[in-house]
XYZ file of C-alpha atoms in Angstrom:
437
model
C -0.168 0.032 -0.268
C 1.138 3.686 -0.889
C 1.649 5.660 2.543
C 0.907 8.471 0.838
C 2.626 12.027 1.034
C 4.637 12.605 4.422
C 3.167 9.080 5.247
C 5.844 6.659 6.923
C 7.641 4.648 4.490
C 7.587 0.955 5.291
C 11.074 -0.849 5.940
C 12.279 -3.906 4.320
C 15.420 -6.065 5.450
C 17.079 -3.954 2.731
C 16.415 -0.947 3.892
C 17.642 -1.571 7.348
C 21.141 -2.689 5.787
C 21.410 0.658 4.017
C 20.343 2.399 7.039
C 23.132 1.169 8.939
C 25.704 2.655 6.890
C 24.328 6.196 7.723
C 22.749 5.658 11.221
C 24.364 2.575 12.684
C 22.644 3.249 16.290
C 19.130 3.426 14.520
C 19.459 0.198 12.539
C 20.851 -1.592 15.512
C 17.755 -0.428 17.327
C 15.428 -1.644 14.867
C 16.835 -4.860 14.533
C 16.952 -5.138 18.294
C 13.104 -4.670 18.063
C 12.975 -7.353 15.403
C 14.780 -9.790 17.721
C 12.957 -9.414 20.618
C 9.470 -9.422 18.995
C 10.376 -12.331 16.960
C 11.935 -14.595 20.046
C 8.943 -13.702 22.293
C 6.441 -14.672 19.302
C 4.976 -11.187 18.655
C 4.312 -10.042 15.365
C 6.743 -7.761 13.877
C 6.254 -5.158 11.044
C 9.597 -6.210 9.569
C 10.844 -9.795 9.232
C 14.114 -10.871 9.642
C 16.121 -11.305 6.232
C 15.264 -14.766 5.116
C 18.916 -16.284 5.927
C 18.747 -14.872 9.340
C 15.312 -15.825 10.093
C 16.271 -19.462 9.001
C 19.288 -19.385 11.354
C 17.301 -18.177 14.218
C 14.935 -21.010 13.857
C 17.675 -23.363 13.810
C 18.582 -21.887 17.069
C 15.399 -22.065 18.973
C 15.231 -25.945 17.711
C 18.446 -26.833 18.876
C 17.947 -24.901 22.505
C 20.618 -22.412 22.022
C 20.325 -19.453 24.850
C 19.833 -15.976 23.226
C 20.303 -14.251 26.502
C 23.673 -16.393 27.518
C 27.367 -16.957 26.361
C 27.732 -20.443 25.951
C 31.404 -21.277 25.472
C 32.584 -25.039 24.753
C 36.033 -24.610 25.385
C 39.311 -23.957 23.649
C 41.288 -26.415 21.691
C 44.786 -27.054 23.192
C 47.573 -25.082 21.754
C 49.136 -28.328 20.144
C 45.353 -28.928 18.663
C 45.163 -25.834 16.842
C 48.742 -25.812 15.757
C 48.019 -29.909 14.403
C 44.875 -28.169 12.543
C 46.936 -25.594 11.020
C 49.458 -28.018 9.757
C 47.173 -30.429 8.397
C 44.399 -28.089 6.750
C 44.326 -27.315 3.126
C 43.524 -23.304 4.282
C 47.265 -23.116 5.096
C 47.891 -22.866 1.408
C 45.615 -19.595 1.040
C 46.535 -17.643 4.271
C 49.034 -15.211 1.658
C 45.991 -14.543 -0.436
C 43.336 -13.747 2.671
C 46.080 -11.736 4.150
C 46.677 -9.525 0.969
C 42.896 -9.339 0.001
C 41.662 -8.605 3.718
C 44.036 -7.509 6.158
C 45.592 -4.398 4.788
C 42.086 -3.006 4.594
C 41.057 -4.372 7.761
C 43.715 -2.588 9.679
C 42.535 0.491 8.485
C 38.905 -0.001 9.067
C 39.328 -1.640 12.468
C 38.286 -5.152 11.281
C 39.948 -8.372 12.213
C 39.844 -11.292 9.675
C 39.304 -14.749 11.042
C 40.133 -17.950 9.340
C 37.838 -21.387 11.133
C 38.071 -24.891 9.722
C 35.134 -26.951 8.480
C 34.175 -27.624 12.465
C 33.787 -23.714 13.109
C 37.319 -23.615 14.807
C 39.250 -20.664 14.701
C 42.568 -21.523 13.559
C 43.918 -17.847 12.699
C 42.798 -14.191 13.879
C 44.831 -11.378 12.647
C 44.006 -7.399 12.417
C 42.969 -4.607 14.269
C 45.066 -5.218 18.000
C 41.808 -3.125 19.744
C 39.215 -5.345 18.113
C 41.472 -8.574 18.802
C 41.256 -7.447 22.442
C 37.459 -7.005 22.398
C 36.987 -10.267 20.436
C 38.575 -11.885 23.620
C 35.742 -10.636 25.430
C 33.329 -12.238 23.775
C 35.183 -15.581 23.074
C 36.138 -15.186 19.528
C 39.648 -16.606 20.348
C 42.097 -18.791 18.954
C 40.554 -22.844 19.163
C 37.267 -21.353 20.241
C 34.087 -23.308 18.582
C 32.125 -20.931 16.584
C 29.518 -23.231 15.216
C 26.180 -22.114 14.692
C 24.692 -24.640 17.163
C 27.003 -23.752 19.967
C 27.305 -19.977 19.864
C 24.209 -18.708 17.706
C 23.851 -17.041 14.113
C 27.348 -15.379 13.464
C 29.403 -15.075 10.578
C 31.499 -18.035 11.080
C 29.058 -20.444 11.930
C 26.243 -19.810 9.552
C 27.935 -19.689 6.463
C 29.407 -23.439 7.346
C 25.808 -24.105 7.519
C 24.382 -22.635 4.504
C 27.424 -22.903 2.379
C 27.240 -19.209 1.084
C 28.345 -15.836 2.192
C 26.503 -14.294 5.122
C 26.583 -10.565 6.481
C 25.245 -10.610 10.726
C 24.675 -6.947 11.710
C 24.062 -6.055 15.604
C 20.854 -8.026 16.919
C 20.948 -10.470 14.031
C 23.095 -12.196 16.156
C 21.088 -14.720 17.976
C 23.135 -14.079 21.076
C 22.390 -11.175 22.878
C 26.067 -10.361 24.081
C 27.183 -10.392 20.209
C 24.907 -7.452 18.947
C 27.755 -5.130 19.467
C 29.868 -6.661 16.483
C 29.001 -6.967 12.482
C 30.487 -10.123 11.029
C 31.049 -11.103 7.298
C 31.805 -14.627 6.345
C 32.245 -16.665 3.242
C 32.781 -20.154 2.887
C 36.116 -21.495 1.321
C 35.369 -25.134 -0.941
C 38.188 -27.331 -1.935
C 37.994 -27.104 -5.836
C 38.823 -30.680 -6.224
C 35.784 -31.797 -4.856
C 33.407 -28.977 -3.637
C 33.848 -29.884 0.006
C 33.903 -27.320 2.556
C 37.151 -26.809 4.213
C 36.561 -23.628 6.175
C 35.182 -20.178 6.348
C 37.197 -16.672 6.337
C 35.509 -13.948 8.283
C 35.987 -10.359 8.943
C 34.452 -8.639 11.661
C 34.449 -5.369 13.715
C 32.563 -3.096 15.877
C 29.005 -1.812 14.579
C 30.291 1.244 12.731
C 32.664 -0.586 10.434
C 29.229 -2.213 8.633
C 29.005 -1.620 5.124
C 26.806 -3.612 2.600
C 30.012 -3.922 0.038
C 31.774 -5.707 2.753
C 29.840 -9.277 1.850
C 31.095 -9.255 -1.881
C 34.400 -8.000 -1.086
C 34.802 -11.016 1.456
C 33.195 -13.310 -1.088
C 35.715 -12.040 -3.651
C 38.768 -12.698 -1.790
C 37.301 -16.415 -0.630
C 36.681 -16.963 -4.461
C 40.477 -16.223 -4.912
C 41.648 -18.433 -2.212
C 39.657 -21.251 -4.218
C 41.651 -20.191 -7.286
C 44.924 -20.335 -5.480
C 43.863 -24.092 -4.388
C 42.884 -24.955 -8.055
C 46.200 -23.701 -9.454
C 47.830 -25.933 -6.767
C 45.952 -28.943 -7.572
C 46.875 -28.848 -11.392
C 50.382 -28.236 -10.559
C 50.391 -31.712 -8.383
C 48.481 -33.139 -11.577
C 51.525 -32.213 -13.666
C 54.020 -33.735 -11.382
C 52.208 -36.845 -11.163
C 51.805 -36.658 -14.925
C 55.740 -37.000 -14.833
C 55.798 -39.870 -12.618
C 52.986 -41.390 -14.732
C 54.226 -41.405 -18.129
C 57.428 -44.304 -17.953
C 54.720 -46.390 -15.729
C 52.073 -46.227 -18.652
C 54.488 -46.960 -21.260
C 55.252 -50.173 -20.434
C 51.597 -51.334 -19.743
C 49.376 -52.708 -22.543
C 45.324 -52.779 -21.873
C 43.327 -50.127 -20.215
C 45.004 -48.427 -17.368
C 44.953 -44.791 -16.016
C 47.022 -42.914 -13.078
C 45.028 -40.827 -10.752
C 45.779 -38.516 -7.776
C 44.466 -39.667 -4.377
C 41.149 -37.817 -4.845
C 40.561 -39.916 -8.253
C 41.661 -36.671 -10.762
C 43.353 -38.426 -13.920
C 46.418 -37.159 -14.641
C 47.406 -39.660 -17.259
C 45.716 -42.611 -19.286
C 46.425 -45.183 -21.573
C 44.292 -47.762 -23.629
C 41.319 -45.859 -23.096
C 39.179 -42.318 -23.124
C 40.312 -39.739 -20.904
C 38.139 -39.146 -17.925
C 38.479 -36.206 -16.083
C 37.930 -38.056 -12.531
C 37.038 -41.232 -11.110
C 35.266 -42.399 -8.069
C 37.809 -43.777 -5.689
C 36.712 -45.882 -2.543
C 36.787 -43.873 0.587
C 39.817 -45.547 1.717
C 41.623 -46.822 -0.973
C 44.064 -49.694 -0.694
C 46.013 -51.768 -3.170
C 44.584 -54.906 -4.557
C 41.345 -55.838 -6.537
C 38.805 -53.276 -6.306
C 35.303 -52.792 -7.899
C 34.827 -49.043 -9.263
C 31.829 -47.233 -10.833
C 33.184 -45.983 -14.042
C 35.548 -49.220 -14.770
C 34.048 -52.037 -13.147
C 36.756 -54.501 -11.804
C 40.265 -52.899 -11.380
C 43.665 -53.388 -9.903
C 45.101 -50.532 -7.691
C 48.671 -50.135 -7.109
C 50.083 -47.268 -5.289
C 52.344 -44.543 -6.666
C 54.209 -41.363 -5.308
C 51.195 -39.063 -4.941
C 48.123 -41.334 -6.364
C 47.431 -44.391 -7.728
C 47.858 -46.650 -11.032
C 44.656 -48.173 -11.917
C 44.444 -50.878 -14.449
C 41.222 -51.982 -15.634
C 39.975 -55.808 -15.906
C 38.238 -57.449 -18.816
C 36.696 -60.048 -16.487
C 33.043 -59.875 -16.509
C 31.550 -58.182 -13.695
C 29.676 -59.836 -10.640
C 25.748 -59.780 -11.323
C 23.465 -59.219 -8.403
C 21.314 -56.968 -6.402
C 22.503 -53.529 -5.848
C 21.763 -51.312 -2.535
C 21.916 -47.664 -2.349
C 22.297 -45.740 1.104
C 21.860 -42.138 0.796
C 23.113 -40.623 4.019
C 21.887 -37.260 4.875
C 21.659 -37.502 8.650
C 24.507 -35.234 9.233
C 23.925 -31.635 8.675
C 27.153 -30.993 6.977
C 28.247 -34.230 5.135
C 26.717 -36.369 2.950
C 27.649 -39.683 1.360
C 26.214 -42.458 -0.849
C 26.997 -45.931 -0.318
C 26.647 -48.623 -2.757
C 26.968 -52.488 -2.029
C 26.653 -55.379 -4.270
C 28.574 -58.714 -5.141
C 31.335 -56.595 -6.445
C 31.887 -55.261 -3.219
C 30.838 -51.804 -1.514
C 32.063 -48.282 -1.841
C 31.422 -44.843 -0.426
C 31.535 -41.519 -1.988
C 31.272 -37.985 -0.200
C 28.861 -35.766 -1.963
C 28.976 -32.089 -2.680
C 25.736 -30.205 -1.540
C 24.264 -30.080 -5.021
C 24.517 -33.716 -5.708
C 23.248 -34.509 -2.086
C 20.083 -32.343 -3.190
C 19.649 -34.090 -6.395
C 19.926 -37.795 -5.137
C 17.406 -36.965 -2.345
C 15.027 -35.624 -4.937
C 15.669 -39.077 -7.209
C 15.166 -40.668 -4.065
C 11.823 -39.296 -3.628
C 10.684 -39.857 -6.932
C 11.579 -43.551 -7.554
C 9.390 -43.301 -10.794
C 11.614 -40.625 -12.214
C 11.947 -37.108 -12.716
C 12.678 -35.140 -16.150
C 15.210 -32.472 -16.337
C 12.561 -29.863 -16.470
C 10.812 -31.467 -13.160
C 14.350 -31.649 -11.527
C 14.629 -27.898 -12.587
C 11.511 -27.122 -10.895
C 12.370 -28.870 -7.764
C 15.647 -27.456 -7.610
C 15.203 -23.935 -8.670
C 11.478 -23.337 -8.759
C 12.031 -22.818 -12.695
C 11.734 -25.575 -15.331
C 13.566 -23.896 -17.917
C 16.855 -24.418 -16.118
C 17.409 -27.849 -17.638
C 20.934 -27.098 -18.832
C 22.010 -26.690 -15.372
C 20.321 -29.991 -14.417
C 21.537 -32.047 -17.076
C 25.263 -30.736 -16.308
C 25.199 -31.727 -12.741
C 23.503 -34.980 -13.393
C 26.379 -35.667 -16.050
C 28.632 -35.289 -13.005
C 26.661 -37.638 -10.781
C 26.769 -40.304 -13.592
C 30.461 -40.150 -13.366
C 30.344 -42.192 -10.248
C 26.690 -43.464 -9.953
C 26.349 -44.090 -13.906
C 25.380 -47.935 -13.741
C 22.954 -47.282 -11.173
C 21.248 -44.235 -12.668
C 18.624 -44.515 -15.756
C 17.642 -41.388 -17.578
C 14.796 -40.074 -19.809
C 13.781 -39.569 -16.805
C 16.198 -39.409 -14.536
C 15.851 -42.160 -11.786
C 17.608 -45.049 -9.710
C 17.521 -48.123 -11.453
C 14.556 -50.552 -10.999
C 16.499 -53.353 -9.371
C 18.627 -51.171 -6.796
C 17.314 -51.140 -3.246
C 17.362 -47.427 -2.180
C 17.654 -45.976 1.573
C 17.377 -42.668 2.642
C 18.905 -41.840 6.239
C 17.349 -38.438 7.223
C 18.632 -36.463 10.253
C 16.768 -36.879 13.578
C 15.560 -32.834 13.103
C 13.734 -32.026 10.133
C 15.292 -28.688 10.090
C 18.818 -30.452 9.611
C 17.585 -31.988 6.150
C 20.217 -30.503 4.027
C 20.098 -27.139 5.925
C 22.221 -25.403 3.289
C 19.447 -25.903 0.579
C 16.994 -23.430 -0.621
C 15.298 -25.842 -3.592
C 11.835 -25.645 -3.262
C 11.373 -29.105 -3.305
C 13.481 -29.586 -0.117
C 12.201 -26.483 1.612
C 8.316 -28.179 1.030
C 9.883 -31.429 2.442
C 11.416 -29.821 5.532
C 8.267 -28.174 6.175
C 6.039 -31.036 5.749
C 8.386 -33.175 8.254
C 8.360 -30.398 10.690
C 4.369 -30.127 10.542
C 3.778 -33.634 10.358
């Protein structure tokens, strides 16, 4: 409704975000009123932003106390050191520092880098803000998962797998309301798995809407650096593979420890093959090749395909979605058992196929995923990637699991933890239906 000349202008979440750049205190008061009304069950003229409202709902379900800090304890220094030495985040620290720290110091921010468990591994930036962070438990080794300390710029991006800005009383826990925090996930380009989050945090008066794009762009630069390092390692493995493959006849390939192909002989070149979760030397069944022999190489595996007929029998497919941040598909049959960890998008697709055993067209999946049946190109591209490791167990036209496959889906105890990152209409509907019914 038009308020008319001189009438009050209705606020939207976007208006509040921009209001914060010119009247920080005013925007903070508005958000505090929204938070208070929402938590007390009263109607509010302005709803929280969707990403914040969804996070608050998760907090209420998990029993996080909005009025009291809860700190689960710091990791011992030796454990922080061990995690620093083993995470791939260590390779991109120079990129993050160059992209964020010079500006962060000037603007009185700090940069925080946490692993995929939400544990703070690095903190750098303004000494004044670092001291303030100590007072809220934002310390090295601290646990900043969303279900521990509430809606925040580290734990919430871990859950939703996308950049999130949390301003003032958008934080679920009251003691964090004097902060503005912006975090972006960093994913391993080899498999799409989350490896951590980079966050820029500071006092309320440092809030700016452009911070979200800035932090996300630096996170993307970090992922590009990881991609460069992976390509360099494949090149090194290729040099090792060349003389090995030259002596072989038949179908064979050399892959890295994640299944990415360095070199092949006697067969078409696959970009990647699915390996067992914990590969070991010997005869194994692989989805793309059937029966194979695996032999270890420096930095990877020599995979020699067998021409023996594959065992035939019933197949059992278990789609495990019980964990809110890691999802797997396990295939068992006469040829053995293997496990593949799923990306968020592939977890969504396989869940939808499990719901529709009779099958879904590309347009149907596009409607389920995006609310737009026209986005079939995206669906077909993703299904092509899924078929690289599940091809023999999937039919197409329409897309579906094979009729002779027994499919089981393991769901989380709380419906709200079903693929919590997902904004797919069909997944949102499934969550809502489970919660009400």
